[in-house]
Short mmCIF file of C-alpha atoms in Angstrom, two decimals:
data_model
loop_
_atom_site.label_atom_id
_atom_site.label_comp_id
_atom_site.label_asym_id
_atom_site.label_seq_id
_atom_site.Cartn_x
_atom_site.Cartn_y
_atom_site.Cartn_z
CA MET G 1 67.11 248.15 45.26
CA ALA G 2 65.02 247.05 48.26
CA GLU G 3 61.62 245.60 47.52
CA ARG G 4 58.83 248.12 48.04
CA ILE G 5 56.48 247.71 50.99
CA ARG G 6 52.96 246.85 49.89
CA VAL G 7 50.72 249.35 51.67
CA GLY G 8 46.94 249.25 51.60
CA VAL G 9 45.02 252.46 52.22
CA LEU G 10 41.52 251.67 53.43
CA TYR G 11 39.08 254.58 53.39
CA GLY G 12 35.45 255.72 53.20
CA GLY G 13 33.26 253.55 55.38
CA ARG G 14 29.76 253.37 56.80
CA SER G 15 29.96 256.30 59.18
CA SER G 16 28.92 259.93 59.27
CA GLU G 17 32.61 260.78 58.80
CA HIS G 18 32.82 259.07 55.42
CA ALA G 19 33.83 262.20 53.51
CA ILE G 20 36.55 263.16 56.00
CA SER G 21 38.02 259.69 55.64
CA VAL G 22 38.11 260.11 51.86
CA LEU G 23 39.83 263.49 52.18
CA SER G 24 42.38 262.03 54.60
CA ALA G 25 43.11 259.13 52.27
CA GLY G 26 43.76 261.48 49.38
CA CYS G 27 46.36 263.36 51.38
CA VAL G 28 48.01 260.11 52.47
CA LEU G 29 48.24 258.97 48.84
CA ASP G 30 49.87 262.28 47.92
CA ALA G 31 52.54 261.83 50.60
CA LEU G 32 53.51 258.15 50.32
CA ASP G 33 56.84 257.79 48.53
CA PRO G 34 56.32 255.60 45.42
CA ALA G 35 59.97 254.56 45.58
CA ARG G 36 59.37 252.98 48.98
CA TYR G 37 55.75 251.89 48.81
CA ASP G 38 53.59 249.93 46.40
CA VAL G 39 50.18 251.40 47.26
CA ILE G 40 46.86 249.63 46.87
CA THR G 41 43.61 251.43 47.68
CA ILE G 42 40.35 249.95 48.91
CA GLY G 43 37.30 252.16 49.24
CA ILE G 44 34.28 251.34 51.40
CA THR G 45 31.04 252.87 50.16
CA PRO G 46 28.47 254.45 52.51
CA THR G 47 26.41 251.25 52.24
CA GLY G 48 29.36 249.01 53.09
CA ALA G 49 30.64 247.66 49.77
CA TRP G 50 34.43 247.11 49.67
CA LEU G 51 35.81 248.06 46.28
CA PRO G 52 39.26 248.16 44.68
CA THR G 53 39.76 251.82 43.74
CA SER G 54 42.15 254.04 41.83
CA PRO G 55 45.12 255.34 43.86
CA ASP G 56 44.78 258.73 42.16
CA PRO G 57 44.56 261.31 44.99
CA ALA G 58 42.95 263.88 42.64
CA GLN G 59 39.70 261.91 42.89
CA LEU G 60 39.61 262.29 46.67
CA ARG G 61 39.37 266.06 47.09
CA THR G 62 36.71 268.66 47.82
CA ALA G 63 35.34 270.46 44.77
CA ASN G 64 33.01 273.48 44.90
CA ARG G 65 32.29 272.84 48.61
CA GLN G 66 31.20 269.29 47.73
CA LEU G 67 32.81 266.62 49.87
CA PRO G 68 34.05 263.47 48.09
CA SER G 69 32.61 259.99 48.52
CA VAL G 70 33.33 256.40 47.48
CA ALA G 71 30.88 255.74 44.66
CA GLU G 72 28.49 252.82 44.96
CA PRO G 73 28.95 249.94 42.47
CA ALA G 74 27.30 250.38 39.08
CA GLY G 75 23.84 248.88 38.91
CA GLY G 76 23.37 249.05 42.65
CA ALA G 77 24.85 245.60 43.29
CA VAL G 78 26.35 245.84 46.76
CA THR G 79 28.69 243.18 48.10
CA ARG G 80 30.74 243.35 51.23
CA PHE G 81 34.14 242.16 50.01
CA GLY G 82 33.72 240.48 46.66
CA SER G 83 35.75 237.41 45.73
CA GLY G 84 38.20 236.26 43.14
CA PRO G 85 41.29 237.87 41.60
CA GLY G 86 41.35 241.65 41.89
CA SER G 87 38.61 241.82 44.53
CA ALA G 88 39.03 243.92 47.66
CA LEU G 89 39.42 240.78 49.77
CA ASP G 90 41.99 239.37 47.38
CA ARG G 91 43.98 242.61 47.52
CA LEU G 92 43.87 242.65 51.30
CA GLY G 93 45.70 239.34 51.38
CA GLU G 94 48.54 240.74 49.26
CA LEU G 95 49.47 243.53 51.67
CA ASP G 96 52.35 243.97 54.08
CA VAL G 97 50.55 246.63 56.09
CA VAL G 98 47.25 248.51 56.06
CA ILE G 99 46.56 252.16 56.86
CA PRO G 100 42.90 252.05 57.98
CA MET G 101 42.24 255.72 57.28
CA LEU G 102 38.73 255.37 58.63
CA HIS G 103 37.03 257.76 61.01
CA GLY G 104 34.07 257.02 63.23
CA ALA G 105 31.91 253.92 63.55
CA ASN G 106 32.68 250.77 61.56
CA GLY G 107 36.33 251.68 61.20
CA GLU G 108 37.85 253.60 64.09
CA ASP G 109 35.96 251.69 66.78
CA GLY G 110 37.83 248.38 66.72
CA THR G 111 35.69 246.61 64.14
CA VAL G 112 38.10 246.82 61.22
CA GLN G 113 41.04 246.38 63.59
CA GLY G 114 39.55 243.07 64.72
CA MET G 115 39.14 241.93 61.13
CA LEU G 116 42.75 242.79 60.32
CA GLU G 117 43.90 240.95 63.46
CA LEU G 118 42.03 237.84 62.31
CA ALA G 119 43.51 238.18 58.83
CA GLY G 120 47.01 238.54 60.28
CA VAL G 121 47.66 241.81 58.45
CA PRO G 122 49.67 244.49 60.34
CA TYR G 123 47.97 247.87 60.49
CA VAL G 124 48.62 251.45 61.54
CA GLY G 125 47.04 252.64 64.76
CA SER G 126 45.51 251.29 67.93
CA GLY G 127 44.22 247.79 68.46
CA VAL G 128 40.70 246.58 69.18
CA LEU G 129 40.51 247.54 72.86
CA ALA G 130 41.96 251.06 72.62
CA SER G 131 40.04 251.84 69.43
CA ALA G 132 36.73 250.83 71.01
CA ALA G 133 37.44 252.57 74.32
CA ALA G 134 38.51 255.86 72.74
CA MET G 135 35.66 255.84 70.23
CA ASP G 136 33.14 255.96 73.07
CA LYS G 137 33.62 259.43 74.58
CA ALA G 138 31.79 258.50 77.78
CA PHE G 139 33.88 255.37 78.28
CA THR G 140 37.05 257.35 77.56
CA LYS G 141 36.20 259.71 80.42
CA THR G 142 35.53 256.79 82.76
CA VAL G 143 38.88 255.13 82.02
CA LEU G 144 40.93 258.34 82.17
CA SER G 145 39.22 259.51 85.35
CA ALA G 146 39.83 256.13 87.01
CA ALA G 147 43.54 256.62 86.28
CA GLY G 148 43.52 259.96 88.10
CA LEU G 149 43.41 262.23 85.05
CA VAL G 150 41.03 265.21 85.07
CA VAL G 151 38.26 265.15 82.44
CA THR G 152 35.46 267.51 81.41
CA PRO G 153 32.24 267.05 83.44
CA ALA G 154 29.50 265.25 81.53
CA MET G 155 26.47 262.98 81.79
CA VAL G 156 25.30 260.14 79.56
CA VAL G 157 21.79 259.98 78.08
CA ARG G 158 20.23 256.96 76.41
CA GLN G 159 17.65 257.15 73.65
CA GLY G 160 14.08 256.94 74.89
CA ARG G 161 14.87 258.25 78.37
CA PRO G 162 13.56 261.75 79.12
CA VAL G 163 15.97 264.51 80.13
CA ARG G 164 14.70 267.37 82.29
CA THR G 165 16.29 270.76 82.77
CA MET G 166 16.92 269.93 86.43
CA ASP G 167 18.95 266.88 85.34
CA VAL G 168 21.57 269.00 83.56
CA GLN G 169 21.60 272.23 85.55
CA HIS G 170 24.60 271.10 87.58
CA LEU G 171 26.64 271.26 84.35
CA GLY G 172 25.74 274.90 83.72
CA LEU G 173 25.55 276.69 80.37
CA PRO G 174 26.64 276.46 77.66
CA LEU G 175 26.28 272.73 77.15
CA PHE G 176 27.61 270.59 74.33
CA VAL G 177 25.35 267.75 73.25
CA LYS G 178 27.12 265.13 71.16
CA PRO G 179 26.78 261.53 69.98
CA ALA G 180 29.00 259.38 72.20
CA ARG G 181 30.60 257.54 69.28
CA THR G 182 31.21 259.92 66.40
CA GLY G 183 33.84 262.54 65.59
CA SER G 184 34.58 265.52 63.31
CA SER G 185 31.88 267.47 65.20
CA VAL G 186 29.15 265.44 63.48
CA GLY G 187 25.79 265.68 65.25
CA ILE G 188 27.03 268.09 67.92
CA SER G 189 25.12 271.14 69.17
CA ARG G 190 26.08 274.01 71.46
CA VAL G 191 23.21 274.75 73.84
CA THR G 192 23.05 278.22 75.38
CA ASP G 193 19.46 277.97 76.64
CA TYR G 194 17.81 274.95 78.27
CA GLY G 195 14.95 275.35 75.81
CA GLU G 196 17.34 274.24 73.04
CA LEU G 197 18.17 270.94 74.74
CA ALA G 198 15.40 268.80 73.20
CA GLU G 199 16.35 269.78 69.64
CA ALA G 200 20.03 269.18 70.34
CA LEU G 201 19.29 265.72 71.73
CA GLU G 202 17.14 264.88 68.71
CA LEU G 203 20.03 265.74 66.38
CA ALA G 204 22.56 263.74 68.39
CA PHE G 205 20.29 260.68 68.55
CA ARG G 206 20.17 260.59 64.75
CA HIS G 207 23.81 259.48 64.91
CA ASP G 208 23.94 257.35 68.06
CA ASP G 209 21.61 255.91 70.70
CA LYS G 210 24.07 257.01 73.37
CA VAL G 211 24.58 260.74 73.82
CA LEU G 212 26.89 262.82 75.98
CA ILE G 213 25.91 266.14 77.53
CA GLU G 214 29.09 268.02 78.42
CA ALA G 215 29.71 271.18 80.39
CA GLY G 216 31.10 274.02 78.31
CA MET G 217 34.59 274.79 79.55
CA ALA G 218 35.88 278.34 80.12
CA GLY G 219 39.36 277.34 79.03
CA ARG G 220 41.51 277.54 75.93
CA GLU G 221 40.93 274.68 73.50
CA LEU G 222 44.13 272.70 72.95
CA GLU G 223 45.11 269.63 70.97
CA CYS G 224 48.26 267.53 71.21
CA GLY G 225 49.53 264.76 68.94
CA VAL G 226 51.04 261.55 70.31
CA LEU G 227 53.28 259.30 68.22
CA GLN G 228 54.64 255.85 69.02
CA ASP G 229 57.77 254.63 67.27
CA ALA G 230 58.82 251.13 66.30
CA ASP G 231 60.76 250.64 69.56
CA GLY G 232 57.62 251.36 71.59
CA SER G 233 58.71 254.83 72.74
CA VAL G 234 56.01 257.51 72.90
CA SER G 235 56.44 261.24 72.25
CA ALA G 236 54.14 264.24 72.05
CA SER G 237 54.00 267.06 69.53
CA LEU G 238 53.90 270.73 70.28
CA PRO G 239 50.30 271.43 71.32
CA ALA G 240 48.04 273.64 69.23
CA GLU G 241 45.45 276.17 70.32
CA ILE G 242 42.32 276.65 68.22
CA ARG G 243 41.14 280.28 68.03
CA LEU G 244 37.78 280.89 66.35
CA ARG G 245 37.29 284.04 64.31
CA PRO G 246 34.42 286.48 64.92
CA GLY G 247 31.07 285.06 63.89
CA PHE G 248 31.81 281.49 65.00
CA ASP G 249 30.80 280.35 68.48
CA TRP G 250 32.38 276.90 68.37
CA TYR G 251 34.36 274.49 66.21
CA SER G 252 31.47 272.92 64.29
CA PHE G 253 31.66 270.56 61.30
CA GLU G 254 31.14 273.46 58.88
CA ALA G 255 33.72 275.55 60.70
CA LYS G 256 36.25 272.75 60.47
CA TYR G 257 35.86 271.62 56.88
CA LEU G 258 33.89 274.13 54.82
CA ASP G 259 34.47 277.62 56.22
CA ASP G 260 37.55 279.71 56.85
CA SER G 261 36.70 280.02 60.53
CA SER G 262 39.71 279.62 62.74
CA ASP G 263 43.33 280.39 63.43
CA PHE G 264 45.83 278.16 65.16
CA ASP G 265 48.79 278.79 67.38
CA ILE G 266 51.41 276.03 67.18
CA PRO G 267 52.79 275.89 69.76
CA ALA G 268 50.00 277.17 71.95
CA GLN G 269 51.10 280.36 73.68
CA ILE G 270 50.84 279.05 77.23
CA GLY G 271 54.49 279.00 78.29
CA GLU G 272 57.13 276.26 78.19
CA ALA G 273 56.19 274.67 81.52
CA ALA G 274 52.53 274.45 80.49
CA VAL G 275 53.46 272.96 77.11
CA LYS G 276 55.45 270.26 78.92
CA GLN G 277 52.48 269.57 81.22
CA VAL G 278 50.11 269.19 78.27
CA GLN G 279 52.55 266.85 76.48
CA ASP G 280 53.02 264.71 79.58
CA ILE G 281 49.28 264.38 80.18
CA ALA G 282 48.66 263.57 76.49
CA CYS G 283 51.20 260.73 76.69
CA GLN G 284 49.64 259.49 79.94
CA ALA G 285 46.19 259.39 78.30
CA PHE G 286 47.67 257.48 75.34
CA GLU G 287 49.19 254.88 77.63
CA VAL G 288 46.21 254.59 79.99
CA LEU G 289 43.97 253.70 77.04
CA GLU G 290 46.70 251.36 75.69
CA CYS G 291 46.79 253.14 72.34
CA SER G 292 49.28 252.25 69.62
CA GLY G 293 50.86 254.21 66.79
CA LEU G 294 49.12 257.55 67.05
CA ALA G 295 46.44 259.58 68.76
CA ARG G 296 45.29 263.16 69.07
CA VAL G 297 44.46 264.22 72.61
CA ASP G 298 42.04 267.14 73.03
CA GLY G 299 41.36 269.21 76.11
CA PHE G 300 41.20 272.63 77.72
CA TRP G 301 43.89 274.74 79.36
CA MET G 302 42.05 276.23 82.31
CA PRO G 303 42.66 279.62 83.97
CA ASP G 304 43.93 277.81 87.10
CA GLY G 305 46.79 276.22 85.09
CA GLN G 306 45.24 272.76 84.72
CA PHE G 307 44.89 270.75 81.51
CA VAL G 308 41.46 269.08 81.47
CA LEU G 309 41.07 266.18 79.04
CA ASN G 310 38.08 265.99 76.74
CA GLU G 311 38.61 263.36 74.00
CA VAL G 312 41.20 260.99 72.56
CA ASN G 313 41.08 260.32 68.81
CA THR G 314 42.90 257.14 67.73
CA MET G 315 42.74 257.87 63.99
CA PRO G 316 42.74 261.66 63.64
CA GLY G 317 42.15 263.37 60.33
CA PHE G 318 45.01 263.64 57.83
CA THR G 319 43.49 266.34 55.63
CA PRO G 320 45.38 269.55 54.71
CA ILE G 321 43.72 271.34 57.64
CA SER G 322 43.89 268.48 60.14
CA MET G 323 45.66 269.36 63.35
CA TYR G 324 47.54 266.10 63.88
CA PRO G 325 49.91 266.41 60.89
CA LYS G 326 50.09 270.19 61.36
CA MET G 327 51.27 269.81 64.95
CA TRP G 328 53.92 267.27 64.02
CA ALA G 329 55.13 269.41 61.11
CA GLU G 330 55.71 272.28 63.55
CA THR G 331 57.47 269.85 65.88
CA GLY G 332 59.87 268.91 63.08
CA VAL G 333 58.26 265.77 61.63
CA SER G 334 57.04 266.23 58.05
CA TYR G 335 53.89 264.59 56.73
CA PRO G 336 55.82 261.94 54.69
CA GLU G 337 58.12 261.19 57.63
CA LEU G 338 55.11 260.85 59.91
CA LEU G 339 53.65 258.19 57.60
CA ASP G 340 57.03 256.42 57.37
CA ARG G 341 57.23 256.18 61.16
CA LEU G 342 53.64 255.01 61.53
CA ILE G 343 54.16 252.28 58.95
CA ALA G 344 57.43 251.20 60.60
CA THR G 345 55.68 250.98 63.97
CA ALA G 346 52.83 248.92 62.51
CA LEU G 347 55.25 246.49 60.86
CA ALA G 348 57.28 246.14 64.07
CA ARG G 349 54.15 245.47 66.10
CA GLY G 350 53.04 242.88 63.54
CA LYS G 351 56.22 240.90 64.15
CA ARG G 352 55.76 240.69 67.93
#
């Protein structure tokens, strides 16, 4: 019998998406084949302590609308990695590959990827450059636009600099005000009146000192998954369309994770030629940003037949309702197979 691959699942973290990371990790643990993988889990608390944790996925689920979290160490003693046998740092050195199931700052932005590069441990997902570039939504638009891809109109605002109505009127209404470097709809507001702008900016600045003000798009909201295999080839999933139910104006954090708010069409009902266009553009965005392993590309299918890019997520959610695994399942790649291929790609990249 072949020796099992030692896989580390790293989750939690010091970001506003901590709970989503925990949920994703629980689903990953459910799907990893114990006959193939020897799984070790490391949780990062909201304050930044790295702790060896139980690989029991039952502890990483939502209960009574309460999102899960990595518990802080008993007694309040917080250390970054710990030391000695059985510590998180010690476990990290035992691994063949790491799945950094971290969303948002201090995990999806190149920081953890850089640490794993220095440690010489292969890992799933994009490297330092692509992770950092895609994490910053404003920078993502700059890079994609420079490559000739069409992106949603937006402007960048820095904390402490006043924003007047006349500064944003060229974007029209509604506007979406969002932190430049978060995800999962954290800190985002939909502005339908310029009088709401100040409050929306205040909320966004609680999460980041760089904020994006985007034009609301009169298109159909689409997402497409991109997957890179061990030989370097890149393919795209069937795209999905998000359709909000009555009573919901946009795909907010609550709408995504706590409320039964939306329906999905996979594939999006836009016609075969349009599906192919969306897939091609998603793969182009992946390659322009020099992503690795996986990404979810989000955008809008416009009435004029154009796919306008909005964001690229280098470590999309892996929860039961997350679109990335759903899209690949409809494309013919099951959740366990998806993880197998991502791990194989990470190991192959680690040998280069």
